[in-house]
Amino acid sequence: MVKRAFHFSEYAYYHYCLRGGIAVFHQRYELWTKEEYAYPVLGSFIPDIAAYVHDEDELARPAIIVVPGGGYGVVSPTEGEIVAQAFYEKGYNTFVVTYTTNMFNSGPLGFQPLRDLSKAVRFVRKEAGTFRVNAGQVTVCGFSAGGHLTGSLAVHHQAEELKLSGEYEAFSNRPDAVILSYPVISSGEFAHRGSFDALLGADANPDKLAYMSLEQQVTKSTPPVFLWHTATDEAVPVENSYLFADACKTQGVPFELHVFGNGHHGLSLCNQVWVSGHYGGDYTLQQMYAGLQEMLDQGIELPEPYKSYPLTKGANVREVLLEQFRYFEQETQPDEAIALWPQLAHLWLKKVL
């Protein structure tokens, strides 16, 4: 077993960085104006999308939009930039969405995360020229609860709640394909209950639960689906992927399912880079940083586990938390077979797009 510590790179709002000798343009774009964004978050957070765009040529490349997991309570950096970089190196222009989460139990999220992702897809298509993206080859890749969010867009892209007027009206929010990595799918027997509580509330009625139980919502208009899971996932049972794949088969939706025989939940790339803890930017944690900073500055009691951290009024929350994260270690190891999933997904995308 390998001891894995977290290492997050410093992040500037605009920057170029060298990755193996290749320049990556990295910029973040807010998805909403302050007036448009109504979810009751603490602090100055607004959902955004980070872009990693090839600049060595003028090719219009396929796009992959990465949607990290985190139980709808946080947007995990372990499934963010590191995944975008892996697909960037395969020739895609890539993006990471930081969507709204219910970290401080501010009330059920409802459609807000789905609105964020829907707007992100439209934004990438609207700015296809700027991002050198083929607007007909936009894939969304989600993990865990981010997989549920991605799957929700796949099955509910036509929902009234997602429609936009004005400059975005002409751009589709339907992904051309989706990649679902150990996804939360079902609100039934095999549910990851915490995700549904954060999304819909602990007392959600059966109709809302059924609407967000994605295996019940697959139709012939659902885009092609690539799924992967581990048979021994202890947090989100593999039956979630089985149920969705079976629904795709019934509806005639092209799909591919890979189930690896071992491995715990949240494996991300499951390679040596991931095990080293070098996940890249920590910008997906901005809602947590902003919320805790607001609570600290206003003298509001911090929730667990943050009240036990050395956070006092006047402290910079991000700096303190990054220092704490450096001491957090977890035993894990890479798995050469599971680490092949991005290549399997890439080969599949070449067939379906």
GROMACS .gro file of C-alpha atoms in nm:
model
  353
    1MET     CA    1   0.000   0.000   0.000
    2VAL     CA    2   0.113   0.355  -0.075
    3LYS     CA    3   0.061   0.648   0.159
    4ARG     CA    4  -0.111   0.918  -0.044
    5ALA     CA    5  -0.100   1.283   0.067
    6PHE     CA    6  -0.288   1.567  -0.103
    7HIS     CA    7  -0.086   1.826  -0.298
    8PHE     CA    8  -0.270   2.115  -0.464
    9SER     CA    9  -0.091   2.352  -0.697
   10GLU     CA   10  -0.117   2.727  -0.656
   11TYR     CA   11  -0.382   2.861  -0.887
   12ALA     CA   12  -0.392   3.197  -1.066
   13TYR     CA   13  -0.711   3.317  -1.233
   14TYR     CA   14  -0.538   3.325  -1.570
   15HIS     CA   15  -0.222   3.137  -1.638
   16TYR     CA   16  -0.021   2.926  -1.870
   17CYS     CA   17   0.140   2.615  -1.729
   18LEU     CA   18   0.379   2.365  -1.883
   19ARG     CA   19   0.276   2.000  -1.870
   20GLY     CA   20   0.531   1.772  -2.029
   21GLY     CA   21   0.643   2.054  -2.258
   22ILE     CA   22   0.289   2.134  -2.380
   23ALA     CA   23   0.140   2.474  -2.301
   24VAL     CA   24  -0.211   2.460  -2.158
   25PHE     CA   25  -0.428   2.770  -2.160
   26HIS     CA   26  -0.621   2.769  -1.835
   27GLN     CA   27  -0.896   3.018  -1.764
   28ARG     CA   28  -1.209   3.017  -1.548
   29TYR     CA   29  -1.542   3.160  -1.656
   30GLU     CA   30  -1.836   3.229  -1.426
   31LEU     CA   31  -2.152   3.061  -1.549
   32TRP     CA   32  -2.396   3.313  -1.403
   33THR     CA   33  -2.409   3.680  -1.315
   34LYS     CA   34  -2.476   3.766  -0.950
   35GLU     CA   35  -2.827   3.865  -1.050
   36GLU     CA   36  -2.893   3.531  -1.222
   37TYR     CA   37  -2.759   3.314  -0.941
   38ALA     CA   38  -3.013   3.271  -0.662
   39TYR     CA   39  -2.909   2.964  -0.460
   40PRO     CA   40  -2.844   3.072  -0.096
   41VAL     CA   41  -2.470   3.010  -0.070
   42LEU     CA   42  -2.247   3.167   0.194
   43GLY     CA   43  -1.983   3.402   0.060
   44SER     CA   44  -1.908   3.514  -0.293
   45PHE     CA   45  -1.922   3.180  -0.475
   46ILE     CA   46  -2.060   3.161  -0.830
   47PRO     CA   47  -2.040   2.833  -1.030
   48ASP     CA   48  -1.781   2.838  -1.304
   49ILE     CA   49  -1.601   2.639  -1.571
   50ALA     CA   50  -1.224   2.606  -1.615
   51ALA     CA   51  -1.083   2.557  -1.965
   52TYR     CA   52  -0.773   2.368  -2.086
   53VAL     CA   53  -0.729   2.449  -2.454
   54HIS     CA   54  -0.463   2.331  -2.699
   55ASP     CA   55  -0.289   2.631  -2.853
   56GLU     CA   56  -0.033   2.460  -3.074
   57ASP     CA   57  -0.264   2.454  -3.376
   58GLU     CA   58  -0.603   2.575  -3.502
   59LEU     CA   59  -0.777   2.236  -3.501
   60ALA     CA   60  -1.137   2.217  -3.380
   61ARG     CA   61  -1.108   1.935  -3.128
   62PRO     CA   62  -1.366   1.725  -2.944
   63ALA     CA   63  -1.443   1.853  -2.595
   64ILE     CA   64  -1.471   1.676  -2.261
   65ILE     CA   65  -1.642   1.852  -1.971
   66VAL     CA   66  -1.537   1.699  -1.638
   67VAL     CA   67  -1.785   1.692  -1.348
   68PRO     CA   68  -1.621   1.583  -1.020
   69GLY     CA   69  -1.812   1.405  -0.745
   70GLY     CA   70  -1.849   1.477  -0.375
   71GLY     CA   71  -2.196   1.363  -0.270
   72TYR     CA   72  -2.351   1.697  -0.374
   73GLY     CA   73  -2.178   1.839  -0.065
   74VAL     CA   74  -1.847   1.941  -0.223
   75VAL     CA   75  -1.682   1.935  -0.567
   76SER     CA   76  -1.384   1.705  -0.526
   77PRO     CA   77  -1.048   1.824  -0.667
   78THR     CA   78  -0.936   1.461  -0.689
   79GLU     CA   79  -1.155   1.421  -0.999
   80GLY     CA   80  -1.102   1.765  -1.151
   81GLU     CA   81  -0.790   1.902  -1.317
   82ILE     CA   82  -0.611   1.566  -1.306
   83VAL     CA   83  -0.885   1.410  -1.521
   84ALA     CA   84  -0.902   1.710  -1.754
   85GLN     CA   85  -0.526   1.679  -1.806
   86ALA     CA   86  -0.551   1.308  -1.887
   87PHE     CA   87  -0.799   1.371  -2.167
   88TYR     CA   88  -0.617   1.686  -2.279
   89GLU     CA   89  -0.313   1.469  -2.343
   90LYS     CA   90  -0.531   1.247  -2.566
   91GLY     CA   91  -0.607   1.547  -2.788
   92TYR     CA   92  -0.927   1.685  -2.637
   93ASN     CA   93  -0.990   2.039  -2.525
   94THR     CA   94  -1.113   1.992  -2.173
   95PHE     CA   95  -1.313   2.171  -1.905
   96VAL     CA   96  -1.394   2.130  -1.536
   97VAL     CA   97  -1.725   2.248  -1.391
   98THR     CA   98  -1.749   2.370  -1.032
   99TYR     CA   99  -2.122   2.343  -0.966
  100THR     CA  100  -2.343   2.430  -0.669
  101THR     CA  101  -2.335   2.192  -0.372
  102ASN     CA  102  -2.522   2.170  -0.043
  103MET     CA  103  -2.220   2.175   0.187
  104PHE     CA  104  -2.379   2.371   0.472
  105ASN     CA  105  -2.727   2.219   0.448
  106SER     CA  106  -2.864   2.543   0.305
  107GLY     CA  107  -3.168   2.362   0.170
  108PRO     CA  108  -3.225   2.108  -0.107
  109LEU     CA  109  -3.033   2.186  -0.424
  110GLY     CA  110  -3.319   2.094  -0.656
  111PHE     CA  111  -3.237   2.185  -1.014
  112GLN     CA  112  -2.951   2.426  -0.937
  113PRO     CA  113  -2.655   2.190  -1.006
  114LEU     CA  114  -2.829   2.069  -1.322
  115ARG     CA  115  -2.883   2.428  -1.433
  116ASP     CA  116  -2.512   2.490  -1.376
  117LEU     CA  117  -2.406   2.193  -1.590
  118SER     CA  118  -2.665   2.262  -1.857
  119LYS     CA  119  -2.538   2.620  -1.886
  120ALA     CA  120  -2.179   2.493  -1.900
  121VAL     CA  121  -2.256   2.273  -2.203
  122ARG     CA  122  -2.431   2.561  -2.378
  123PHE     CA  123  -2.140   2.790  -2.291
  124VAL     CA  124  -1.883   2.557  -2.445
  125ARG     CA  125  -2.089   2.531  -2.763
  126LYS     CA  126  -2.150   2.907  -2.777
  127GLU     CA  127  -1.776   2.972  -2.741
  128ALA     CA  128  -1.673   2.683  -2.967
  129GLY     CA  129  -1.465   2.915  -3.184
  130THR     CA  130  -1.277   3.060  -2.888
  131PHE     CA  131  -1.215   2.715  -2.741
  132ARG     CA  132  -1.140   2.549  -3.080
  133VAL     CA  133  -1.407   2.292  -3.007
  134ASN     CA  134  -1.617   2.083  -3.245
  135ALA     CA  135  -1.964   2.173  -3.116
  136GLY     CA  136  -2.098   1.836  -3.232
  137GLN     CA  137  -1.847   1.641  -3.022
  138VAL     CA  138  -1.910   1.751  -2.666
  139THR     CA  139  -1.882   1.476  -2.404
  140VAL     CA  140  -1.960   1.516  -2.033
  141CYS     CA  141  -1.763   1.297  -1.790
  142GLY     CA  142  -1.900   1.269  -1.435
  143PHE     CA  143  -1.785   1.091  -1.118
  144SER     CA  144  -2.003   0.956  -0.836
  145ALA     CA  145  -2.256   1.233  -0.753
  146GLY     CA  146  -2.106   1.419  -1.050
  147GLY     CA  147  -2.200   1.109  -1.247
  148HIS     CA  148  -2.556   1.151  -1.124
  149LEU     CA  149  -2.547   1.514  -1.234
  150THR     CA  150  -2.408   1.414  -1.574
  151GLY     CA  151  -2.665   1.135  -1.611
  152SER     CA  152  -2.939   1.378  -1.511
  153LEU     CA  153  -2.846   1.607  -1.799
  154ALA     CA  154  -2.838   1.307  -2.032
  155VAL     CA  155  -3.196   1.209  -1.948
  156HIS     CA  156  -3.348   1.549  -1.857
  157HIS     CA  157  -3.182   1.785  -2.107
  158GLN     CA  158  -3.524   1.883  -2.242
  159ALA     CA  159  -3.664   1.986  -1.901
  160GLU     CA  160  -3.840   2.321  -1.886
  161GLU     CA  161  -3.629   2.421  -1.586
  162LEU     CA  162  -3.316   2.415  -1.804
  163LYS     CA  163  -3.436   2.635  -2.087
  164LEU     CA  164  -3.256   2.964  -2.145
  165SER     CA  165  -3.353   3.263  -2.353
  166GLY     CA  166  -3.143   3.526  -2.521
  167GLU     CA  167  -2.791   3.454  -2.643
  168TYR     CA  168  -2.790   3.091  -2.520
  169GLU     CA  169  -3.127   2.987  -2.659
  170ALA     CA  170  -2.986   2.863  -2.988
  171PHE     CA  171  -2.728   2.631  -2.829
  172SER     CA  172  -2.815   2.277  -2.724
  173ASN     CA  173  -2.745   2.147  -2.375
  174ARG     CA  174  -2.765   1.781  -2.482
  175PRO     CA  175  -2.426   1.611  -2.457
  176ASP     CA  176  -2.318   1.414  -2.762
  177ALA     CA  177  -2.197   1.138  -2.526
  178VAL     CA  178  -2.153   1.088  -2.152
  179ILE     CA  179  -1.897   0.903  -1.942
  180LEU     CA  180  -2.029   0.787  -1.605
  181SER     CA  181  -1.761   0.688  -1.353
  182TYR     CA  182  -1.890   0.490  -1.052
  183PRO     CA  183  -2.209   0.698  -1.080
  184VAL     CA  184  -2.489   0.755  -0.834
  185ILE     CA  185  -2.795   0.653  -1.038
  186SER     CA  186  -3.083   0.507  -0.839
  187SER     CA  187  -3.283   0.652  -0.550
  188GLY     CA  188  -3.414   0.304  -0.467
  189GLU     CA  189  -3.260   0.004  -0.295
  190PHE     CA  190  -2.902   0.080  -0.405
  191ALA     CA  191  -2.911   0.456  -0.347
  192HIS     CA  192  -2.630   0.664  -0.206
  193ARG     CA  193  -2.871   0.825   0.034
  194GLY     CA  194  -2.651   1.121   0.126
  195SER     CA  195  -2.645   1.242  -0.234
  196PHE     CA  196  -3.023   1.236  -0.263
  197ASP     CA  197  -3.067   1.404   0.076
  198ALA     CA  198  -2.840   1.691  -0.035
  199LEU     CA  199  -3.011   1.717  -0.373
  200LEU     CA  200  -3.377   1.677  -0.277
  201GLY     CA  201  -3.394   1.687   0.102
  202ALA     CA  202  -3.429   1.401   0.349
  203ASP     CA  203  -3.808   1.422   0.324
  204ALA     CA  204  -3.831   1.429  -0.056
  205ASN     CA  205  -4.158   1.298  -0.195
  206PRO     CA  206  -4.170   0.983  -0.410
  207ASP     CA  207  -4.229   1.174  -0.734
  208LYS     CA  208  -3.911   1.381  -0.693
  209LEU     CA  209  -3.711   1.072  -0.602
  210ALA     CA  210  -3.844   0.887  -0.907
  211TYR     CA  211  -3.762   1.182  -1.134
  212MET     CA  212  -3.401   1.178  -1.015
  213SER     CA  213  -3.375   0.797  -1.018
  214LEU     CA  214  -3.209   0.798  -1.356
  215GLU     CA  215  -3.264   0.435  -1.455
  216GLN     CA  216  -3.635   0.523  -1.469
  217GLN     CA  217  -3.581   0.822  -1.699
  218VAL     CA  218  -3.378   0.686  -1.992
  219THR     CA  219  -3.541   0.748  -2.332
  220LYS     CA  220  -3.439   0.706  -2.693
  221SER     CA  221  -3.311   1.066  -2.689
  222THR     CA  222  -3.055   0.984  -2.418
  223PRO     CA  223  -2.704   1.023  -2.566
  224PRO     CA  224  -2.459   0.730  -2.587
  225VAL     CA  225  -2.321   0.622  -2.250
  226PHE     CA  226  -1.988   0.480  -2.130
  227LEU     CA  227  -1.999   0.345  -1.774
  228TRP     CA  228  -1.733   0.206  -1.547
  229HIS     CA  229  -1.753   0.086  -1.188
  230THR     CA  230  -1.586  -0.153  -0.948
  231ALA     CA  231  -1.770  -0.461  -0.824
  232THR     CA  232  -1.660  -0.392  -0.467
  233ASP     CA  233  -1.758  -0.025  -0.448
  234GLU     CA  234  -1.857   0.019  -0.084
  235ALA     CA  235  -2.025   0.361  -0.114
  236VAL     CA  236  -2.214   0.350  -0.445
  237PRO     CA  237  -2.304  -0.011  -0.525
  238VAL     CA  238  -2.220  -0.137  -0.872
  239GLU     CA  239  -2.591  -0.210  -0.920
  240ASN     CA  240  -2.630   0.160  -1.000
  241SER     CA  241  -2.437   0.110  -1.324
  242TYR     CA  242  -2.612  -0.220  -1.397
  243LEU     CA  243  -2.952  -0.052  -1.368
  244PHE     CA  244  -2.859   0.233  -1.599
  245ALA     CA  245  -2.698   0.004  -1.856
  246ASP     CA  246  -3.006  -0.218  -1.855
  247ALA     CA  247  -3.228   0.087  -1.912
  248CYS     CA  248  -3.007   0.194  -2.204
  249LYS     CA  249  -3.035  -0.153  -2.355
  250THR     CA  250  -3.414  -0.146  -2.322
  251GLN     CA  251  -3.438   0.195  -2.490
  252GLY     CA  252  -3.186   0.120  -2.764
  253VAL     CA  253  -2.933   0.376  -2.637
  254PRO     CA  254  -2.574   0.285  -2.736
  255PHE     CA  255  -2.371   0.205  -2.426
  256GLU     CA  256  -2.059   0.032  -2.301
  257LEU     CA  257  -2.015  -0.096  -1.946
  258HIS     CA  258  -1.689  -0.194  -1.776
  259VAL     CA  259  -1.693  -0.350  -1.430
  260PHE     CA  260  -1.357  -0.404  -1.261
  261GLY     CA  261  -1.344  -0.687  -1.010
  262ASN     CA  262  -1.194  -0.493  -0.721
  263GLY     CA  263  -1.146  -0.139  -0.596
  264HIS     CA  264  -1.305   0.103  -0.355
  265HIS     CA  265  -1.511   0.411  -0.432
  266GLY     CA  266  -1.363   0.731  -0.572
  267LEU     CA  267  -1.068   0.593  -0.767
  268SER     CA  268  -1.046   0.879  -1.017
  269LEU     CA  269  -0.764   0.788  -1.261
  270CYS     CA  270  -0.632   0.514  -1.030
  271ASN     CA  271  -0.281   0.564  -1.167
  272GLN     CA  272   0.050   0.661  -1.011
  273VAL     CA  273  -0.010   1.033  -1.057
  274TRP     CA  274  -0.338   1.005  -0.868
  275VAL     CA  275  -0.177   0.798  -0.593
  276SER     CA  276   0.094   1.064  -0.553
  277GLY     CA  277  -0.180   1.310  -0.454
  278HIS     CA  278  -0.089   1.568  -0.718
  279TYR     CA  279  -0.439   1.651  -0.833
  280GLY     CA  280  -0.366   1.995  -0.974
  281GLY     CA  281  -0.569   2.305  -0.890
  282ASP     CA  282  -0.791   2.320  -0.582
  283TYR     CA  283  -1.034   2.566  -0.744
  284THR     CA  284  -1.322   2.315  -0.724
  285LEU     CA  285  -1.323   2.381  -0.348
  286GLN     CA  286  -1.404   2.751  -0.392
  287GLN     CA  287  -1.760   2.719  -0.254
  288MET     CA  288  -1.621   2.558   0.062
  289TYR     CA  289  -1.350   2.823   0.098
  290ALA     CA  290  -1.593   3.111   0.041
  291GLY     CA  291  -1.857   2.969   0.274
  292LEU     CA  292  -1.618   2.898   0.561
  293GLN     CA  293  -1.449   3.237   0.515
  294GLU     CA  294  -1.787   3.410   0.542
  295MET     CA  295  -1.876   3.215   0.856
  296LEU     CA  296  -1.537   3.292   1.011
  297ASP     CA  297  -1.555   3.663   0.928
  298GLN     CA  298  -1.910   3.691   1.061
  299GLY     CA  299  -1.837   3.501   1.381
  300ILE     CA  300  -2.067   3.210   1.290
  301GLU     CA  301  -1.982   2.879   1.455
  302LEU     CA  302  -1.807   2.650   1.209
  303PRO     CA  303  -1.946   2.302   1.142
  304GLU     CA  304  -1.754   1.983   1.201
  305PRO     CA  305  -1.482   1.897   1.121
  306TYR     CA  306  -1.372   2.257   1.057
  307LYS     CA  307  -1.434   2.383   1.411
  308SER     CA  308  -1.137   2.170   1.523
  309TYR     CA  309  -0.904   2.335   1.269
  310PRO     CA  310  -0.686   2.636   1.364
  311LEU     CA  311  -0.933   2.881   1.210
  312THR     CA  312  -0.959   3.209   1.396
  313LYS     CA  313  -1.104   3.541   1.289
  314GLY     CA  314  -0.874   3.707   1.039
  315ALA     CA  315  -0.728   3.380   0.913
  316ASN     CA  316  -0.722   3.294   0.543
  317VAL     CA  317  -0.941   2.982   0.523
  318ARG     CA  318  -0.786   2.849   0.203
  319GLU     CA  319  -0.430   2.876   0.338
  320VAL     CA  320  -0.521   2.705   0.665
  321LEU     CA  321  -0.712   2.423   0.497
  322LEU     CA  322  -0.438   2.358   0.242
  323GLU     CA  323  -0.192   2.325   0.527
  324GLN     CA  324  -0.428   2.081   0.699
  325PHE     CA  325  -0.475   1.878   0.382
  326ARG     CA  326  -0.100   1.830   0.353
  327TYR     CA  327  -0.110   1.620   0.667
  328PHE     CA  328  -0.398   1.405   0.550
  329GLU     CA  329  -0.282   1.068   0.424
  330GLN     CA  330  -0.472   0.772   0.293
  331GLU     CA  331  -0.352   0.423   0.214
  332THR     CA  332  -0.406   0.331  -0.147
  333GLN     CA  333  -0.226   0.200  -0.452
  334PRO     CA  334  -0.261   0.227  -0.828
  335ASP     CA  335  -0.431  -0.043  -1.033
  336GLU     CA  336  -0.297  -0.089  -1.385
  337ALA     CA  337  -0.622  -0.239  -1.513
  338ILE     CA  338  -0.855   0.025  -1.372
  339ALA     CA  339  -0.615   0.298  -1.487
  340LEU     CA  340  -0.693   0.195  -1.846
  341TRP     CA  341  -1.047   0.335  -1.829
  342PRO     CA  342  -0.962   0.675  -1.992
  343GLN     CA  343  -0.810   0.492  -2.288
  344LEU     CA  344  -1.113   0.262  -2.311
  345ALA     CA  345  -1.341   0.566  -2.301
  346HIS     CA  346  -1.130   0.742  -2.565
  347LEU     CA  347  -1.150   0.444  -2.802
  348TRP     CA  348  -1.525   0.424  -2.744
  349LEU     CA  349  -1.571   0.793  -2.818
  350LYS     CA  350  -1.389   0.751  -3.148
  351LYS     CA  351  -1.662   0.501  -3.245
  352VAL     CA  352  -1.970   0.693  -3.134
  353LEU     CA  353  -1.885   1.056  -3.216
   0.00000   0.00000   0.00000
